Structures are given as structure tokens and as C-alpha cells.
Coordinates of C-alpha atoms in Angstrom, one line a residue:
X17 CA 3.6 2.0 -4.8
X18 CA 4.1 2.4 -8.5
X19 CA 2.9 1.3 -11.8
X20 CA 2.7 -1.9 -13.1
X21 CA 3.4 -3.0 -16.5
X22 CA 3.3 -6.7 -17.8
X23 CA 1.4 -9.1 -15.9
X24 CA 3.9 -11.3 -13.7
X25 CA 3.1 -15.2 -13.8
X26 CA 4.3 -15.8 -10.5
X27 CA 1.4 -14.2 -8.8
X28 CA -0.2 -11.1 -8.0
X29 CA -1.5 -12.5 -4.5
X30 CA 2.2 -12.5 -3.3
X31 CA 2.2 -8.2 -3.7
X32 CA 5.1 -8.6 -6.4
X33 CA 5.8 -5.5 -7.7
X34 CA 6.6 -5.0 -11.6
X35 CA 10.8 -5.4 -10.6
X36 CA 10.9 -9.2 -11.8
X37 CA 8.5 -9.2 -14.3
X38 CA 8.9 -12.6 -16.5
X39 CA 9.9 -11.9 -20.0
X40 CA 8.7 -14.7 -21.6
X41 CA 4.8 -13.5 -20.6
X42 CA 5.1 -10.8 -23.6
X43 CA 6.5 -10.5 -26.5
X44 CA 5.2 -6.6 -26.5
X45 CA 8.2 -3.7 -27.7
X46 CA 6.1 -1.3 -25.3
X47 CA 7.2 -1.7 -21.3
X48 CA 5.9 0.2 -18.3
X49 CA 9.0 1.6 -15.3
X50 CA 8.2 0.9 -11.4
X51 CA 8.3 3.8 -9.4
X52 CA 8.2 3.3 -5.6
X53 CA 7.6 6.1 -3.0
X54 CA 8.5 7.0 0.6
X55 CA 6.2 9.8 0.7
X56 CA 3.4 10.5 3.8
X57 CA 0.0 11.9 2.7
X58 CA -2.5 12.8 5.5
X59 CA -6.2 12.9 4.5
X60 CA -8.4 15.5 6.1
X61 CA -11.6 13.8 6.5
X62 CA -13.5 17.2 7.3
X63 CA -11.5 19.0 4.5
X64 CA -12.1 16.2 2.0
X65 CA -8.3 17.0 1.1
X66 CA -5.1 15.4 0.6
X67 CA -2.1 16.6 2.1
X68 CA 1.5 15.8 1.4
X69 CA 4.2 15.7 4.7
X70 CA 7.3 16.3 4.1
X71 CA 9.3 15.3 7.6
X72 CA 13.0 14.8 7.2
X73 CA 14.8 11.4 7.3
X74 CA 12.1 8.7 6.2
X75 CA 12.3 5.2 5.6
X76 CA 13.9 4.4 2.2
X77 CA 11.5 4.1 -0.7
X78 CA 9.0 0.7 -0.9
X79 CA 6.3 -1.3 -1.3
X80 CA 4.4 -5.1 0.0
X81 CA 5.3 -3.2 4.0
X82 CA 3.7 -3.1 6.7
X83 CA 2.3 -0.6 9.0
X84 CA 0.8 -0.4 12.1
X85 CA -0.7 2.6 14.6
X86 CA -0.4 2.5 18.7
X87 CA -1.3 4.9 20.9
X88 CA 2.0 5.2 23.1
X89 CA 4.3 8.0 23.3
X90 CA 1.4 10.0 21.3
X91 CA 0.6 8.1 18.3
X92 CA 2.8 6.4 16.7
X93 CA 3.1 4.6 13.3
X94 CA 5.6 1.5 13.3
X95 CA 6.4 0.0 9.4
X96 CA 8.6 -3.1 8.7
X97 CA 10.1 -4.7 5.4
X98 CA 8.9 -4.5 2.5
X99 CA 10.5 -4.2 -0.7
X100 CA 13.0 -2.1 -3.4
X101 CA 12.5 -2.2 -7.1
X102 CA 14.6 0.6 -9.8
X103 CA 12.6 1.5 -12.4
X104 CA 13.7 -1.3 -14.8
X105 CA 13.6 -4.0 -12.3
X106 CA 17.3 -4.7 -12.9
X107 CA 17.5 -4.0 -8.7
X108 CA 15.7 -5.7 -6.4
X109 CA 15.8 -6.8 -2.7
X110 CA 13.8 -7.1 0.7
X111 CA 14.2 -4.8 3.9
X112 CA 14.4 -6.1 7.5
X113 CA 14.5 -2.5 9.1
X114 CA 12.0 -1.0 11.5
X115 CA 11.2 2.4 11.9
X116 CA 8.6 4.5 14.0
X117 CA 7.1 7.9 12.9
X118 CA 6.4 9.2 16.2
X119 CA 3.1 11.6 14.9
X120 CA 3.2 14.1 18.3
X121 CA 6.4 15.3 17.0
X122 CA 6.6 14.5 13.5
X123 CA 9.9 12.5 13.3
X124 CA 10.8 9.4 11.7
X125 CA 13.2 7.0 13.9
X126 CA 14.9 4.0 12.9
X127 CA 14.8 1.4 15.7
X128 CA 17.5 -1.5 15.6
X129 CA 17.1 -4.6 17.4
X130 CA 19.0 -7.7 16.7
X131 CA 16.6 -10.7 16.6
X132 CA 14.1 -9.7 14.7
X133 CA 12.5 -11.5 11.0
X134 CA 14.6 -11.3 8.1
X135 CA 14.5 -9.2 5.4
X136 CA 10.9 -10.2 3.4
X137 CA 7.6 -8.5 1.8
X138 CA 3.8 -9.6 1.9
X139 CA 4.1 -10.2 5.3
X140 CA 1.4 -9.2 8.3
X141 CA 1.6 -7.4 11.5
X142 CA -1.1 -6.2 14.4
X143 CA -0.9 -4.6 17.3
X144 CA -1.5 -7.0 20.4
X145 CA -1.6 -5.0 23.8
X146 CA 1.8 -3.8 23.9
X147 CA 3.5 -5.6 20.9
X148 CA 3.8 -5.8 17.2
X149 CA 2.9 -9.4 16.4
X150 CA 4.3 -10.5 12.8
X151 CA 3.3 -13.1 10.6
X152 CA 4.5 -14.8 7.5
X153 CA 5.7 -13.5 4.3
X154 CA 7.9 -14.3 1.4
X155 CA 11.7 -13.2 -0.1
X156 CA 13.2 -13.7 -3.5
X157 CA 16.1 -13.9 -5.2
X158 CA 17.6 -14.4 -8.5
X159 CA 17.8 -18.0 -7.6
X160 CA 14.9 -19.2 -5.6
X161 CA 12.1 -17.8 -3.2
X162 CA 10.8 -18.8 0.1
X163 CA 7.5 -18.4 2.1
X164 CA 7.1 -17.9 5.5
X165 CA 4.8 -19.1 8.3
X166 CA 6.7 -17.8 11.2
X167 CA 5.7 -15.6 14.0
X168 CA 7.7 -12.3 16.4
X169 CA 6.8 -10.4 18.6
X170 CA 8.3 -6.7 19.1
X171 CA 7.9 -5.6 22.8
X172 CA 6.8 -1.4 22.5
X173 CA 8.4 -1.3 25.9
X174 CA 11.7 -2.4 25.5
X175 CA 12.2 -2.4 22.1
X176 CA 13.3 -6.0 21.3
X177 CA 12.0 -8.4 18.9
X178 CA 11.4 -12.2 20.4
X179 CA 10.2 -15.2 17.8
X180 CA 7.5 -17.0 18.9
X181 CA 7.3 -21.3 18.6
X182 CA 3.5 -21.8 19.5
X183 CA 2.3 -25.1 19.9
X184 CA -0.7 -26.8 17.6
X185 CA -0.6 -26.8 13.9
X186 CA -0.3 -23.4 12.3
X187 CA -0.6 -22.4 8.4
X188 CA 1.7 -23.1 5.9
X189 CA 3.8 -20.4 5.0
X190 CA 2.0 -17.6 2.9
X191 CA 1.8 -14.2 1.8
X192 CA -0.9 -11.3 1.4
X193 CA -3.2 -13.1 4.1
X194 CA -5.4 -12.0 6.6
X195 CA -4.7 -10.9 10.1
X196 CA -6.9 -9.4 12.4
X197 CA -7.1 -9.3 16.6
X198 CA -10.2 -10.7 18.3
X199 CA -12.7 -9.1 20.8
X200 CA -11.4 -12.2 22.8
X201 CA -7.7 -11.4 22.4
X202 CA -6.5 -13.8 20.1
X203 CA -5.6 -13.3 16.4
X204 CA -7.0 -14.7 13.6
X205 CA -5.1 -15.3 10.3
X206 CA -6.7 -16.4 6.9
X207 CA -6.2 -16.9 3.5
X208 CA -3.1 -16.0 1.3
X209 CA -0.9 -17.0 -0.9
X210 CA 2.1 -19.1 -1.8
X211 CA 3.5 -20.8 -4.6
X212 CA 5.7 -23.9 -5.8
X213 CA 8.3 -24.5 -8.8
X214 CA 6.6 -28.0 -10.6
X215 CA 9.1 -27.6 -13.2
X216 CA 11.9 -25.5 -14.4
X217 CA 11.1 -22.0 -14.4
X218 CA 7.5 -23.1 -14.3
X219 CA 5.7 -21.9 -10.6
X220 CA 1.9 -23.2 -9.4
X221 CA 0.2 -20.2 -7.5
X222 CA -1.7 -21.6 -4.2
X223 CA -4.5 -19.3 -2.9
X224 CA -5.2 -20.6 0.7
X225 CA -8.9 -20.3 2.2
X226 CA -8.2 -22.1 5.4
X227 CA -8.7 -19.8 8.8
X228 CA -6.6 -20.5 12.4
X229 CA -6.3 -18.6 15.1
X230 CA -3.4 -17.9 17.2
X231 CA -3.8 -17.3 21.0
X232 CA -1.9 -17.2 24.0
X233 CA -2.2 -20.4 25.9
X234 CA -3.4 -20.3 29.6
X235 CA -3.3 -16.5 29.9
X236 CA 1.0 -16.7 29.0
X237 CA 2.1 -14.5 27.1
X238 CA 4.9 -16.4 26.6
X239 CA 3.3 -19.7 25.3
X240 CA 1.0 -19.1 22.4
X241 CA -1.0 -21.8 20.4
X242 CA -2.3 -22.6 17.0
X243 CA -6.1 -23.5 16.5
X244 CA -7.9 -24.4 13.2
X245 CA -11.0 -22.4 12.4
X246 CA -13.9 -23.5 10.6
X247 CA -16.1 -20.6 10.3
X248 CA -20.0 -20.9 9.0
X249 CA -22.1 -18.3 6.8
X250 CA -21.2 -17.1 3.6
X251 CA -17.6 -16.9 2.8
X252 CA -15.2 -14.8 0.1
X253 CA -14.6 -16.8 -2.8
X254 CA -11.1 -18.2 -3.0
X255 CA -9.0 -15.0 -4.2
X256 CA -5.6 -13.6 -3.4
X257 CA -4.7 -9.6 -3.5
X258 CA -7.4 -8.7 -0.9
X259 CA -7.4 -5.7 1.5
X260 CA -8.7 -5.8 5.6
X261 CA -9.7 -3.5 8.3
X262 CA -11.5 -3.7 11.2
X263 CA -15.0 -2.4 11.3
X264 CA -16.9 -1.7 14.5
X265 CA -18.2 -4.0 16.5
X266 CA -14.9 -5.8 16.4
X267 CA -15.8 -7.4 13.1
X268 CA -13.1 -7.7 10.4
X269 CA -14.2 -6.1 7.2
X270 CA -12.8 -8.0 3.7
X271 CA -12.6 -6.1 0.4
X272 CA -12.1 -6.8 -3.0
X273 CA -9.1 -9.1 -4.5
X274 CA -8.4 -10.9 -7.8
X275 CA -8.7 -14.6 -8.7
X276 CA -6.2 -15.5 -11.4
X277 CA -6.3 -18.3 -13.7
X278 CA -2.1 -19.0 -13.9
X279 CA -0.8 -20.9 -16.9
X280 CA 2.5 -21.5 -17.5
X281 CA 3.2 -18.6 -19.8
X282 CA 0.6 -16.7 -18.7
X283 CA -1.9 -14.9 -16.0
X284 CA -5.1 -14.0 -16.5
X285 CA -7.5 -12.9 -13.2
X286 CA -11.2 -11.5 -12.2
X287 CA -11.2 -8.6 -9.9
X288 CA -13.8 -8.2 -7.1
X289 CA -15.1 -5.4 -5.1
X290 CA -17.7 -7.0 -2.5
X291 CA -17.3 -6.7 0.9
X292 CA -17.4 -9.4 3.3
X293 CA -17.7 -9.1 7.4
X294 CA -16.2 -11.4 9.7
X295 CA -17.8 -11.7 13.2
X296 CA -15.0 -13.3 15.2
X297 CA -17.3 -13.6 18.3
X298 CA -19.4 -16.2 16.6
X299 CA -17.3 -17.5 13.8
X300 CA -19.3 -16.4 11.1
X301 CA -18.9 -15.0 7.8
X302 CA -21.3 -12.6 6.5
X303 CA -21.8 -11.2 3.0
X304 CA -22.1 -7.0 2.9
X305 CA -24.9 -5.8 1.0
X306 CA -25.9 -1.9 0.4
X307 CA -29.6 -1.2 1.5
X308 CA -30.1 1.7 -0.8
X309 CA -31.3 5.2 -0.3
X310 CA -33.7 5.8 2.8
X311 CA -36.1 6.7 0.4
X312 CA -36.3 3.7 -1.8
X313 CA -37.0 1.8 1.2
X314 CA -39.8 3.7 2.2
X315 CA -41.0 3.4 -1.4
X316 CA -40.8 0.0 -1.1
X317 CA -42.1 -0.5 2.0
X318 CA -45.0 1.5 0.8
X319 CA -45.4 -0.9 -2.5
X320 CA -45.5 -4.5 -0.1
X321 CA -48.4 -2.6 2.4
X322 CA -50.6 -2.8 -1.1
X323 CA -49.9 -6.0 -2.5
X324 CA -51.8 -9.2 -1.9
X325 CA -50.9 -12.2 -0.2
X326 CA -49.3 -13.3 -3.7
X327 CA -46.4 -10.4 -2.8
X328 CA -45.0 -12.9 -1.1
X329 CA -43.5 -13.8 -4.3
X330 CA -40.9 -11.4 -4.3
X331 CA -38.9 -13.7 -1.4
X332 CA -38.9 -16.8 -4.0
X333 CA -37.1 -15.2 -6.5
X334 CA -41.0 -14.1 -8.2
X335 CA -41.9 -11.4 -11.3
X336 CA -40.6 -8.1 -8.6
X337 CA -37.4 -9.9 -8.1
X338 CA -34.1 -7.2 -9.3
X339 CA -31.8 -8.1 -12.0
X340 CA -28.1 -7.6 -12.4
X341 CA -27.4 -3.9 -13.4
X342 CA -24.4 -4.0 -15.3
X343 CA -22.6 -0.4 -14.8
X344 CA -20.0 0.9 -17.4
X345 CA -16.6 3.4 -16.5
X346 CA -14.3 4.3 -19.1
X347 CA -10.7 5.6 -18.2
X348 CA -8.6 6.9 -21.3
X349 CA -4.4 6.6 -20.8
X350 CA -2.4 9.3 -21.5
X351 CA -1.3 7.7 -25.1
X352 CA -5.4 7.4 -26.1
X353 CA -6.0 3.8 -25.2
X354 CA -9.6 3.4 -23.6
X355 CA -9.7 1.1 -20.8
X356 CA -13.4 0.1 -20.2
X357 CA -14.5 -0.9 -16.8
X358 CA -17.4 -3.1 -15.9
X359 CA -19.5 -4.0 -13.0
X360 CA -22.3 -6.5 -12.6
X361 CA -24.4 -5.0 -9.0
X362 CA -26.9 -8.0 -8.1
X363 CA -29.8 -7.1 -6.6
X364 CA -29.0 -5.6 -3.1
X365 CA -30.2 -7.6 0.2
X366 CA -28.9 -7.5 3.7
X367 CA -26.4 -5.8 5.4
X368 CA -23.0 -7.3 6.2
X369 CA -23.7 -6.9 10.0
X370 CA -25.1 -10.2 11.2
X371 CA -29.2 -10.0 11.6
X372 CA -31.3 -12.1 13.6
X373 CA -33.4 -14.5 11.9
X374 CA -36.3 -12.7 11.9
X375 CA -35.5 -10.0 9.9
X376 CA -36.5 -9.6 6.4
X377 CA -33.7 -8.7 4.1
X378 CA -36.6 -7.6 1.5
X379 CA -37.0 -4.9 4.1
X380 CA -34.1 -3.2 3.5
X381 CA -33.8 -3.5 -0.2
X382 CA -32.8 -0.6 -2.7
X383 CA -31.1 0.0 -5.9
X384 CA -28.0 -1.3 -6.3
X385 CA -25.2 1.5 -6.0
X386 CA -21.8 1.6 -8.1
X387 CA -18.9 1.8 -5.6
X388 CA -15.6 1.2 -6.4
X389 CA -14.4 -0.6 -9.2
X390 CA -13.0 -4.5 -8.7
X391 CA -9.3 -4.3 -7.9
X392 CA -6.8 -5.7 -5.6
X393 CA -4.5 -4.6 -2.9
X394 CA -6.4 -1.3 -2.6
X395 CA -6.2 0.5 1.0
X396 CA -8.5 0.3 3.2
X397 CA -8.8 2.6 6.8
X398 CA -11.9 2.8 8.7
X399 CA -12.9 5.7 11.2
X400 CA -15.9 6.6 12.9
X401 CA -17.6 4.0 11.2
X402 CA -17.2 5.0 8.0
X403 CA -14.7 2.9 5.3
X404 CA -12.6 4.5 3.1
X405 CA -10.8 2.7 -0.2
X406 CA -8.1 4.5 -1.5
X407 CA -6.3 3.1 -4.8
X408 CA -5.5 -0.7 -5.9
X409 CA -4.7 -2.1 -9.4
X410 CA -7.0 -3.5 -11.5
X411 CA -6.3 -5.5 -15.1
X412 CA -7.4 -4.6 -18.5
X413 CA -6.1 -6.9 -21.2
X414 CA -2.6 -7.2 -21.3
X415 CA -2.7 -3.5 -19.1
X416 CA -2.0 -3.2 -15.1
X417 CA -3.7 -0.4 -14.4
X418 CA -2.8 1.4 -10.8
X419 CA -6.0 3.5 -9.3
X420 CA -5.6 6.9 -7.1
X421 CA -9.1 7.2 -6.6
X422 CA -11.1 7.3 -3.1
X423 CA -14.3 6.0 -2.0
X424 CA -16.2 5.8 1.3
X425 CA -19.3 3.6 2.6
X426 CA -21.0 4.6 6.2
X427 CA -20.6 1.2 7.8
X428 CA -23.6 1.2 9.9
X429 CA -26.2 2.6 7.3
X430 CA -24.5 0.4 4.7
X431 CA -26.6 2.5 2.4
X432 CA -24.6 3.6 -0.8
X433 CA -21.1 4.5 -1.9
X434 CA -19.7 7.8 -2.2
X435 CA -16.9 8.8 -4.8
X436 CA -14.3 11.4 -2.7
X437 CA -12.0 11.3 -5.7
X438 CA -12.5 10.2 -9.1
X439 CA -9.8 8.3 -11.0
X440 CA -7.6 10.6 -12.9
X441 CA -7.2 9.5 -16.2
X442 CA -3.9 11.5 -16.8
X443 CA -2.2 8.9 -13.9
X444 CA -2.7 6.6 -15.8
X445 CA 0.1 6.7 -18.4
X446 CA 2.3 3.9 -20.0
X447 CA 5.8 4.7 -19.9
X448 CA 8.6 3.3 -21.9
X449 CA 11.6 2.0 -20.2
X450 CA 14.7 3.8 -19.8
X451 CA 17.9 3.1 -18.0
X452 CA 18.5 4.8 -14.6
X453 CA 20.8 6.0 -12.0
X454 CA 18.4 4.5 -9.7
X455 CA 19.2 0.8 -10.2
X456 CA 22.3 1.0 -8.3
X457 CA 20.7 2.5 -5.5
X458 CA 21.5 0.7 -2.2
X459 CA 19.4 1.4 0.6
X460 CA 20.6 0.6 4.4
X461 CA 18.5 -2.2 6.0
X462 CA 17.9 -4.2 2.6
X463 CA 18.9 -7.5 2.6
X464 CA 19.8 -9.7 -0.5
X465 CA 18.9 -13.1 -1.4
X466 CA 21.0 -15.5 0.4
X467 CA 19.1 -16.5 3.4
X468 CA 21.9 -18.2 5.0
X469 CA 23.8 -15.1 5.7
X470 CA 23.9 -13.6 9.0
X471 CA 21.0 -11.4 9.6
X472 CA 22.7 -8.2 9.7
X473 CA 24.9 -8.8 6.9
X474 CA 22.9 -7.1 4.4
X475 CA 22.4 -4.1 5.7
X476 CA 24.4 -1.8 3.6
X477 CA 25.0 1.9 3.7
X478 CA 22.6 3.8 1.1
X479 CA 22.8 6.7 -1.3
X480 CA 20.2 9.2 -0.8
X481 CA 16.2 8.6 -1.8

């Protein structure tokens, strides 16, 4: 995804890129270019390297996709939609195209079925069995925009798309939400975002916190239906811009996000980076905590054997209770500017993985470990228990800052952050905005912004990327 320049009123949550940024939000000379990318990297986990891949014939540069790994036919990796933005956002438009990069052989294949969702980004898709299930989304035009809360279903088998009508009341159409399988077959979807015109050229940003969960009814596959969820424990604070994964023990793993305070003119919003868990077995929401170094719990384990009966103090919130520790990164952009990042780390407690009642979070306590620093729409992948976090964007002033750096947590220690690649100050840099050849790039499988056209009418025949 590229950079991003001014801050865009009409919501991060909705993965907008920088292509329709309002005008009237600055009055600033100095502007920042979109770049998007159709390149494949491969991270060597044992090598601690990236790598690029260059395979021949790929999907036409974009961003706000989605993408989604099966085991058939080898491994493959299936992406839909998304969207196109030229450098000075005078081009913009969704895709509706499918393709599959079939990882055994290292080819990219575009697969075209009629039936299938139109052309739209900040959508969601899992694998279920044998199908890709899709949810949601949103497109835009020069004239108007429109969320989605529909559903399809892509057969792996025989390659055609099917839209589902399950029964029950479902969400209302969103982007950028959750949407996650369950142990128990079903999938969950939560959160998102959408917004409303109240007035002319004036939108109201909605960030959603409701949960539902859609299931197949009776064992059909055919007949699915919508349930509302009303999960306990400690849930994420309402928030838009936040990244998923699955973490083991079939939980789903929440990360990061921004809230934004929206004004008419303006858009203004606090980054996280805490980690939530969500146990789908026992509809619970659990908050993840790092434990600390093994030997700062020993320390501390040491430290309770000696005290009194008054140590008990410590679990009320007593004298030995931890304060805050407020930790302070600096990135400098390429034209000087320093761009000061701050986190607050409270005091760490349990782990995110649900405990029995028993246990003593005080137990496991440590010093509280810097990680990643708050952003949204960052990537996340977990393998062999282990997350990694690769890149986001995060805000600073009147700056949209986007992050290459990596981290990695060990999911089942849930001991401490480790940095696999700092930010790089040098990415960082504002660029001023030219024209470009690139704006009247047309890319086959795009579609433009009336949505009463036929389907496959705006597919178009594209230059090269």
C-alpha cells in the first residue's frame, strides 16, 4: 500500500487510501503521492529475511484486498477487489477480479466467474471448508458511496461464486470489520465501519461494536442464518482500522486500530496497539497482557515468599502497585521533520489466554515491554504460535505516517515483544505532487462507479503495471 498524505474526513476505518483525499481538510502547499504495489515478498522466518518474488503476470496494482490461503492443489493464495489510486488521486476505481497464486508452481491465474460481488474494497473473506465466504464492503464514486452487508460464497471445486440470503437479522452494511471461523464451524463477524451524508458534502463516521455470527442452518450448506452475539469479559474499545488473525487454540487475536474524533472539516484519532483474544467457544473477550521476562517473575515470586500478610496489598491497587511507563521513539523524515512517538505500557497482568479463576494474575507480573507502536491496518500472520506485525500507519499532527517495520510476540509465553525490523526513517519521506502517466492507467477487472451497470461492464482492457 502506499503513503498517505492529508488526513481524509471520511474515515480511516473504511481502508481509504490517500486517492480522494478532501481538499477542504488543509490548506497546506506541501502534498504527499499514493503509490500502490502488486509486488509478493516472502519472509523467511528462520532467515529473519525478506525476499522479493518476482513471478510473471500478477494481479494489477492495489490496496483495502483481500486474501486468503487453502491448502488445495498445493497451497494456494486466492485475493479479490480491492482498490486503484494514481499518484495524484485524479484515478480512482474498485476491482471485482479474482485471482489465485498457485504457490507449488509459482503462477498467478486469473479466475472468471460470472455471479460473483461487485467491484468494492474493505470487504472480508475466510476460508470455510471448501469455499471462500465474502462479507461486506464499500465502493465509491465521484457521486455517492455505498456499504455493503452482503454475503458469497466461491466453491474451490468448481470455481463458481453463489450469493448467499441467510435468514435472521444480519449487520448493517460495513467495512474493515472482523471475520473469523469458529472451532464450531460458524463465522463470526464484528465491528467495522460505515458512514452517512447528514448534510451536503458533510459524512458521519459510524464505528460498529456489535458481534453476530453466521452459520449454516441444520447442517445445510445451502441455508445459512444470522445470530446476534453478546459476548462477556473485557472487550476492545470502540475503534475502526483494526487488524485480526487467528491464534491457537482457535481464538481470534485483535490488534491495534485508531479511534477518530470526525468533525466536519476535520479528523483527528488515537492509535492503539493492545491486543485483545477472542475465545469463540465461550463467547468471551479477553484482554492480552505480557508477563515479562522469566526472570522478573522469579524475582517476584521471590519478593511475595518474604513479605507479611500486609503483601496482600499489592492485589488492591497498594504502595508495590506498577505505574504507567511512558516510552518515547523518534522517527526523523527524509526532509528533517521529527516525528515523536509515544506509548503509555500499564502495568502488565494476565495473559490474553483465558485463566481459570484461581489463578493469580500478580503471579505472572513483569515489566512492561515496548512492542509495536499504536497504528492501524497493520498486518498481522501468526505461525507456530508466534504473531508477527508487519507495517500499518500511524498519525502525527497533520502527518500520515506509513510503518515497514516488523515485530513478533510468542503467543503462548506472552512474555515480551521482539523488534525483527526497526522503522526506517529514510521511508518515511514527504513527496510533493506531480502529474503522472499513471492516472490514465486502466486496469482489466476494475469497475467504475455506477452500480447499476451490468457487472461485467467495467472490466476494461489495461496498460501494463
Amino acid at each position: 500500500m502506499g503513503k498517505k498524505g492529508k488526513k481524509e474526513k471520511k474515515g480511516r476505518g473504511a481502508e481509504k487510501t490517500a486517492a480522494k483525499m478532501e481538499k477542504k481538510v488543509s490548506k497546506r502547499s506541501r502534498k504527499e503521492e499514493t503509490f500502490l504495489y502488486n509486488e509478493l515478498y516472502v519472509y523467511n522466518i528462520r532467515k529473519d529475511a525478506w525476499t522479493k518474488v518476482d513471478i510473471p503476470s500478477p494481479p494489477p496494482r492495489r490496496c483495502a484486498h483481500q486474501a486468503v490461503v487453502v491448502p488445495q492443489g498445493g497451497g494456494q493464495l486466492w485475493v479479490f477487489g480491492g482498490e486503484f489510486a494514481s499518484p495524484s488521486g485524479e484515478q480512482f476505481y474498485h476491482y471485482k477480479d479474482l485471482w489465485v497464486l498457485h504457490l507449488a508452481t509459482k503462477t498467478w491465474e486469473q479466475v472468471k466467474s460470472t455471479g460473483g460481488p461487485s467491484g468494492r474494497s474493505g470487504h472480508r473473506m475466510v476460508a470455510w471448508k471448501r469455499q471462500l465466504i465474502l462479507f461486506g464492503g464499500f465502493h465509491e464514486s465521484t457521486r455517492d458511496y455505498i456499504y455493503y452487508n452482503d454475503v458469497y460464497a466461491f466453491n474451490l471445486d468448481t470455481f463458481t461464486w453463489s450469493k448467499l440470503s441467510p435468514s435472521g437479522t444480519g449487520p448493517t452494511p460495513r467495512s474493515g470489520c472482523q471475520m473469523s471461523v469458529t472451532p464450531q464451524g460458524g463465522i463470526v463477524i464484528y465491528g467495522g465501519y460505515s458512514k452517512q451524508r447528514v448534510k451536503k458534502d458533510v459524512d458521519k463516521g459510524t464505528r460498529h461494536s456489535d458481534m453476530f455470527l453466521l452459520k449454516p442452518e441444520d447442517g445445510r450448506e445451502d441455508k445459512w442464518v444470522w445470530t446476534r452475539m453478546n459476548p462477556s469479559g473485557v472487550k476492545p474499545t470502540p475503534r475502526s482500522g483494526f487488524s485480526v488473525a487467528m491464534a491457537p487454540n482457535h481464538q481470534t487475536l485483535f490488534f491495534g486500530g485508531v479511534c477518530d474524533e470526525e468533525e466536519e472539516e476535520s479528523l483527528a484519532g488515537e492509535f492503539f496497539n493492545d491486543l485483545y483474544f477472542y475465545d469463540a467457544t465461550r463467547n468471551r473477550w479477553f484482554e492480552g497482557q505480557l508477563k515479562g521476562p522469566k526472570s522478573e517473575k522469579k524475582k517476584r515470586r521471590r519478593g511475595r515468599r518474604e513479605e507479611p500478610e500486609g503483601g496482600s496489598k499489592l492485589a488492591c491497587g497498594g504502595a508495590g502497585t506498577q505505574a504507567p511507563v511512558e516510552v518515547v521513539k523518534e522517527v526523523v523524515t527524509e526532509d528533517g521533520t521529527v516525528v515523536t512517538i509515544k506509548q503509555v505500557l500499564s502495568a502488565p497482568g494476565s495473559a490474553g489466554q483465558p485463566q481459570s479463576e484461581d489463578e493469580d494474575s500478580l503471579e505472572e507480573a513483569g515489566s512492561p515491554t515496548p512492542g509495536p507502536c499504536p497504528r492501524s491496518n497493520a498486518m498481522l500472520a501468526v505461525k507456530h504460535g508466534v504473531l508477527y506485525v508487519y507495517g500499518g500507519m500511524f498519525e502525527a499532527g497533520d502527518r500520515q505516517v506509513t510503518l515497514s517495520d516488523l515485530h513478533c510476540l510468542d503467543l503462548h509465553r506472552m512474555e515480551a515483544w521482539k523488534a525483527l525490523v526497526e522503522m526506517d526513517p529514510k521511508t518515511q519521506e514527504w513527496l510533493e505532487e506531480t502529474d503522472s502517466e499513471e492516472d490514465s492507467e486502466e486496469v482489466e477487472g476494475a469497475e467504475g462507479g455506477d452500480e447499476d451497470e451490468d457487472e461485467d461492464s467495467g472490466e476494461e482492457s489495461g496498460a501494463e503495471d
